[in-house]
Amino acid sequence: MGSWDHSQRFAAVIFDLDGVLVRTDELHYQAWAQLAGQYHIPFDRGVNRRLRGVSRAQSLEILLLQSRRFFTRGQQVAMAEQKNAMYVQLLENLGPQDLLPGVSALLERLESQHVRLAVASSSRNARLILAKVGLLQRFEVIVDGGQVTHGKPDPEIFLLAARQLGVEAAQCLVVEDAEAGVGAARSAKMAVLALAEARRDPRATWRALDLSGANELPCWQRLRQAA
């Protein structure tokens, strides 16, 4: 993937959603746990960590590795839809209180600098979630799992976001909390600010626990207004 060019300046910031902007990880865990319990599939938080940052279909594949039972393609499609229905139900009470620390202040800062902003999320519920927490109008581009053929760690989702923004990949900074997302961004030749557990990934360009702890990182000094 090559080393990062530290002279590069950024015209856009592309955010992952779950675990970066909004506190939804626990809701995903609860929905997968409900589904696994219904089909008697072993599931714990260790397995759940492997689902972070990947699509619903990929997550189901990982879950089914824990089962000795064979599921037809039709059954798998139904299970994925069932999990999503459970998750959407859990989203009913989602609101601005579920924004993660530092999100509002950072978005205001980036907007004041006229930095282009996008969300690139594996979740097909990205727009619903952003609407519920009051962020839907804050992003120029929103790319979700329904718009791409290949999920993270494939770089497609980030490259599509950059293309829709009209910004070169090398001028994009990605903010991610999952190793799959870090890998996707680096494959797209983008710099990465890695949060939470992903900050341990050696491929990350910068690291912080969350966005409230990222205020003084050098990446924000490399922002410039897009042409």
Short mmCIF file of C-alpha atoms in Angstrom, two decimals:
data_model
loop_
_atom_site.label_atom_id
_atom_site.label_comp_id
_atom_site.label_asym_id
_atom_site.label_seq_id
_atom_site.Cartn_x
_atom_site.Cartn_y
_atom_site.Cartn_z
CA MET A 1 0.00 0.00 0.00
CA GLY A 2 2.97 2.28 0.37
CA SER A 3 3.83 4.88 2.99
CA TRP A 4 1.73 7.99 3.50
CA ASP A 5 2.91 11.27 1.95
CA HIS A 6 2.93 13.58 4.97
CA SER A 7 3.03 16.67 2.75
CA GLN A 8 -0.45 15.86 1.39
CA ARG A 9 -3.32 18.19 2.28
CA PHE A 10 -6.96 17.12 2.55
CA ALA A 11 -9.99 18.58 0.81
CA ALA A 12 -12.51 16.09 2.21
CA VAL A 13 -13.18 13.95 5.26
CA ILE A 14 -15.05 10.66 4.84
CA PHE A 15 -16.58 9.23 8.01
CA ASP A 16 -17.64 5.72 8.81
CA LEU A 17 -20.92 5.80 10.76
CA ASP A 18 -21.38 3.10 13.39
CA GLY A 19 -18.92 3.58 16.23
CA VAL A 20 -17.47 6.77 14.71
CA LEU A 21 -20.37 9.23 14.63
CA VAL A 22 -23.16 7.33 16.37
CA ARG A 23 -23.33 4.86 19.23
CA THR A 24 -25.05 1.95 17.46
CA ASP A 25 -22.59 -0.91 18.00
CA GLU A 26 -24.49 -2.27 20.99
CA LEU A 27 -27.73 -2.31 18.98
CA HIS A 28 -26.05 -4.36 16.25
CA TYR A 29 -24.79 -6.77 18.90
CA GLN A 30 -28.26 -7.15 20.40
CA ALA A 31 -29.85 -7.82 16.99
CA TRP A 32 -27.25 -10.43 16.03
CA ALA A 33 -27.55 -12.04 19.46
CA GLN A 34 -31.34 -12.30 19.04
CA LEU A 35 -30.94 -13.90 15.63
CA ALA A 36 -28.24 -16.30 16.80
CA GLY A 37 -30.34 -17.35 19.78
CA GLN A 38 -33.35 -18.05 17.60
CA TYR A 39 -31.31 -20.41 15.40
CA HIS A 40 -29.24 -21.86 18.28
CA ILE A 41 -25.98 -20.49 16.85
CA PRO A 42 -23.14 -19.85 19.33
CA PHE A 43 -22.52 -16.10 19.56
CA ASP A 44 -20.57 -13.89 21.92
CA ARG A 45 -18.79 -10.54 21.89
CA GLY A 46 -15.67 -12.15 20.47
CA VAL A 47 -17.60 -13.24 17.38
CA ASN A 48 -19.32 -9.85 17.30
CA ARG A 49 -15.98 -8.05 17.03
CA ARG A 50 -15.38 -9.86 13.74
CA LEU A 51 -18.56 -8.30 12.36
CA ARG A 52 -17.39 -4.72 12.87
CA GLY A 53 -17.16 -2.67 9.72
CA VAL A 54 -18.35 -5.34 7.28
CA SER A 55 -21.64 -5.68 5.43
CA ARG A 56 -24.73 -7.47 6.72
CA ALA A 57 -24.20 -10.33 4.25
CA GLN A 58 -20.55 -10.72 5.27
CA SER A 59 -21.54 -10.57 8.93
CA LEU A 60 -24.08 -13.34 8.42
CA GLU A 61 -21.43 -15.49 6.73
CA ILE A 62 -19.17 -15.06 9.76
CA LEU A 63 -22.03 -15.87 12.11
CA LEU A 64 -22.94 -19.04 10.21
CA LEU A 65 -19.37 -20.30 10.55
CA GLN A 66 -20.27 -20.87 14.20
CA SER A 67 -23.13 -23.25 13.27
CA ARG A 68 -22.97 -26.89 12.19
CA ARG A 69 -26.31 -26.53 10.47
CA PHE A 70 -26.58 -25.91 6.72
CA PHE A 71 -28.68 -22.94 5.62
CA THR A 72 -29.85 -22.55 2.03
CA ARG A 73 -29.34 -19.30 0.15
CA GLY A 74 -33.00 -18.47 0.59
CA GLN A 75 -32.78 -19.08 4.32
CA GLN A 76 -29.73 -16.84 4.53
CA VAL A 77 -31.50 -14.01 2.73
CA ALA A 78 -34.43 -14.35 5.12
CA MET A 79 -32.10 -14.37 8.14
CA ALA A 80 -30.34 -11.20 6.98
CA GLU A 81 -33.71 -9.48 6.52
CA GLN A 82 -34.80 -10.70 9.93
CA LYS A 83 -31.68 -9.31 11.57
CA ASN A 84 -32.25 -5.97 9.88
CA ALA A 85 -35.86 -5.85 11.07
CA MET A 86 -34.68 -6.50 14.63
CA TYR A 87 -32.03 -3.79 14.31
CA VAL A 88 -34.44 -1.21 12.84
CA GLN A 89 -36.80 -1.86 15.73
CA LEU A 90 -33.96 -1.20 18.17
CA LEU A 91 -33.26 2.09 16.36
CA GLU A 92 -36.68 3.47 17.33
CA ASN A 93 -35.30 5.29 20.36
CA LEU A 94 -32.12 6.53 18.66
CA GLY A 95 -31.61 10.29 18.85
CA PRO A 96 -29.06 13.10 19.17
CA GLN A 97 -28.16 11.76 22.62
CA ASP A 98 -26.49 8.84 20.84
CA LEU A 99 -23.88 10.95 19.04
CA LEU A 100 -20.40 9.93 20.14
CA PRO A 101 -18.11 12.35 22.02
CA GLY A 102 -16.56 15.11 19.94
CA VAL A 103 -18.74 14.62 16.84
CA SER A 104 -20.75 17.85 16.95
CA ALA A 105 -17.74 20.06 17.70
CA LEU A 106 -15.64 18.48 14.95
CA LEU A 107 -18.37 18.80 12.32
CA GLU A 108 -18.82 22.47 13.18
CA ARG A 109 -15.08 22.99 12.85
CA LEU A 110 -14.90 21.26 9.48
CA GLU A 111 -17.94 23.11 8.17
CA SER A 112 -16.43 26.44 9.19
CA GLN A 113 -13.39 25.53 7.08
CA HIS A 114 -15.59 24.55 4.11
CA VAL A 115 -14.19 21.01 4.11
CA ARG A 116 -16.20 18.56 2.00
CA LEU A 117 -17.90 15.93 4.18
CA ALA A 118 -19.14 12.42 3.38
CA VAL A 119 -20.31 9.27 5.15
CA ALA A 120 -19.30 5.87 3.77
CA SER A 121 -20.98 3.15 5.78
CA SER A 122 -21.57 -0.55 5.25
CA SER A 123 -24.98 -0.04 6.86
CA ARG A 124 -27.94 0.13 4.50
CA ASN A 125 -29.68 2.08 7.28
CA ALA A 126 -27.18 4.95 7.14
CA ARG A 127 -29.68 7.62 6.07
CA LEU A 128 -32.22 6.50 8.68
CA ILE A 129 -29.61 6.65 11.42
CA LEU A 130 -28.30 10.05 10.34
CA ALA A 131 -31.83 11.42 10.22
CA LYS A 132 -32.61 10.17 13.72
CA VAL A 133 -29.53 11.81 15.24
CA GLY A 134 -29.99 15.05 13.29
CA LEU A 135 -26.98 14.75 10.97
CA LEU A 136 -28.59 13.91 7.63
CA GLN A 137 -28.19 17.42 6.20
CA ARG A 138 -24.62 17.81 7.42
CA PHE A 139 -23.06 15.57 4.76
CA GLU A 140 -22.77 16.35 1.08
CA VAL A 141 -22.44 12.68 0.13
CA ILE A 142 -23.77 9.54 1.83
CA VAL A 143 -22.71 6.15 0.46
CA ASP A 144 -24.16 3.02 2.05
CA GLY A 145 -23.85 -0.72 1.61
CA GLY A 146 -26.66 -0.77 -0.92
CA GLN A 147 -24.66 1.29 -3.40
CA VAL A 148 -21.59 -0.93 -3.67
CA THR A 149 -20.87 -4.42 -4.92
CA HIS A 150 -17.94 -5.16 -2.62
CA GLY A 151 -17.95 -4.44 1.10
CA LYS A 152 -15.03 -3.34 3.26
CA PRO A 153 -12.11 -4.16 3.27
CA ASP A 154 -12.57 -3.61 -0.47
CA PRO A 155 -11.92 0.11 -1.19
CA GLU A 156 -14.99 0.53 -3.44
CA ILE A 157 -17.12 2.41 -0.91
CA PHE A 158 -14.46 5.04 -0.20
CA LEU A 159 -13.55 5.47 -3.85
CA LEU A 160 -17.23 5.99 -4.69
CA ALA A 161 -17.56 8.61 -1.94
CA ALA A 162 -14.51 10.47 -3.26
CA ARG A 163 -15.85 10.31 -6.81
CA GLN A 164 -19.23 11.68 -5.75
CA LEU A 165 -17.50 14.49 -3.86
CA GLY A 166 -15.36 15.27 -6.90
CA VAL A 167 -12.18 14.94 -4.83
CA GLU A 168 -9.11 12.83 -5.59
CA ALA A 169 -8.63 9.83 -3.30
CA ALA A 170 -5.28 11.11 -2.05
CA GLN A 171 -7.00 14.29 -0.86
CA CYS A 172 -9.43 12.38 1.39
CA LEU A 173 -9.01 11.63 5.08
CA VAL A 174 -11.04 8.64 6.30
CA VAL A 175 -12.22 8.29 9.91
CA GLU A 176 -12.79 4.64 10.88
CA ASP A 177 -13.19 2.43 13.94
CA ALA A 178 -12.87 -1.01 12.34
CA GLU A 179 -9.87 -2.83 10.90
CA ALA A 180 -11.86 -3.67 7.76
CA GLY A 181 -12.42 0.04 7.21
CA VAL A 182 -8.78 0.91 7.83
CA GLY A 183 -7.77 -1.68 5.24
CA ALA A 184 -10.33 -0.36 2.75
CA ALA A 185 -9.13 3.22 3.14
CA ARG A 186 -5.47 2.32 2.78
CA SER A 187 -6.26 0.24 -0.30
CA ALA A 188 -7.92 3.37 -1.70
CA LYS A 189 -4.65 5.27 -1.05
CA MET A 190 -6.36 7.43 1.58
CA ALA A 191 -5.01 8.47 4.97
CA VAL A 192 -6.86 7.08 8.00
CA LEU A 193 -7.66 8.39 11.44
CA ALA A 194 -8.37 5.17 13.38
CA LEU A 195 -10.57 5.27 16.48
CA ALA A 196 -11.45 2.86 19.27
CA GLU A 197 -10.11 -0.68 18.71
CA ALA A 198 -8.93 0.17 15.19
CA ARG A 199 -6.32 2.55 16.62
CA ARG A 200 -4.16 -0.52 17.25
CA ASP A 201 -4.01 -1.22 13.51
CA PRO A 202 -0.46 -0.51 12.26
CA ARG A 203 -1.85 0.69 8.92
CA ALA A 204 -3.52 3.73 10.53
CA THR A 205 -2.05 7.16 9.79
CA TRP A 206 -3.30 8.75 13.03
CA ARG A 207 -4.95 7.30 16.12
CA ALA A 208 -7.32 8.40 18.89
CA LEU A 209 -9.79 6.79 21.28
CA ASP A 210 -12.66 8.89 19.90
CA LEU A 211 -13.18 12.20 18.11
CA SER A 212 -13.07 14.19 21.35
CA GLY A 213 -9.51 12.96 21.79
CA ALA A 214 -8.51 13.77 18.23
CA ASN A 215 -8.77 17.58 18.35
CA GLU A 216 -5.05 18.31 18.35
CA LEU A 217 -3.91 15.70 15.85
CA PRO A 218 -1.83 16.97 12.89
CA CYS A 219 -4.42 15.69 10.39
CA TRP A 220 -6.67 18.68 11.10
CA GLN A 221 -3.83 21.05 10.26
CA ARG A 222 -3.69 19.53 6.76
CA LEU A 223 -7.22 20.49 5.79
CA ARG A 224 -7.88 22.88 2.96
CA GLN A 225 -10.95 24.09 1.18
CA ALA A 226 -11.75 22.08 -1.93
CA ALA A 227 -11.37 23.90 -5.22
#
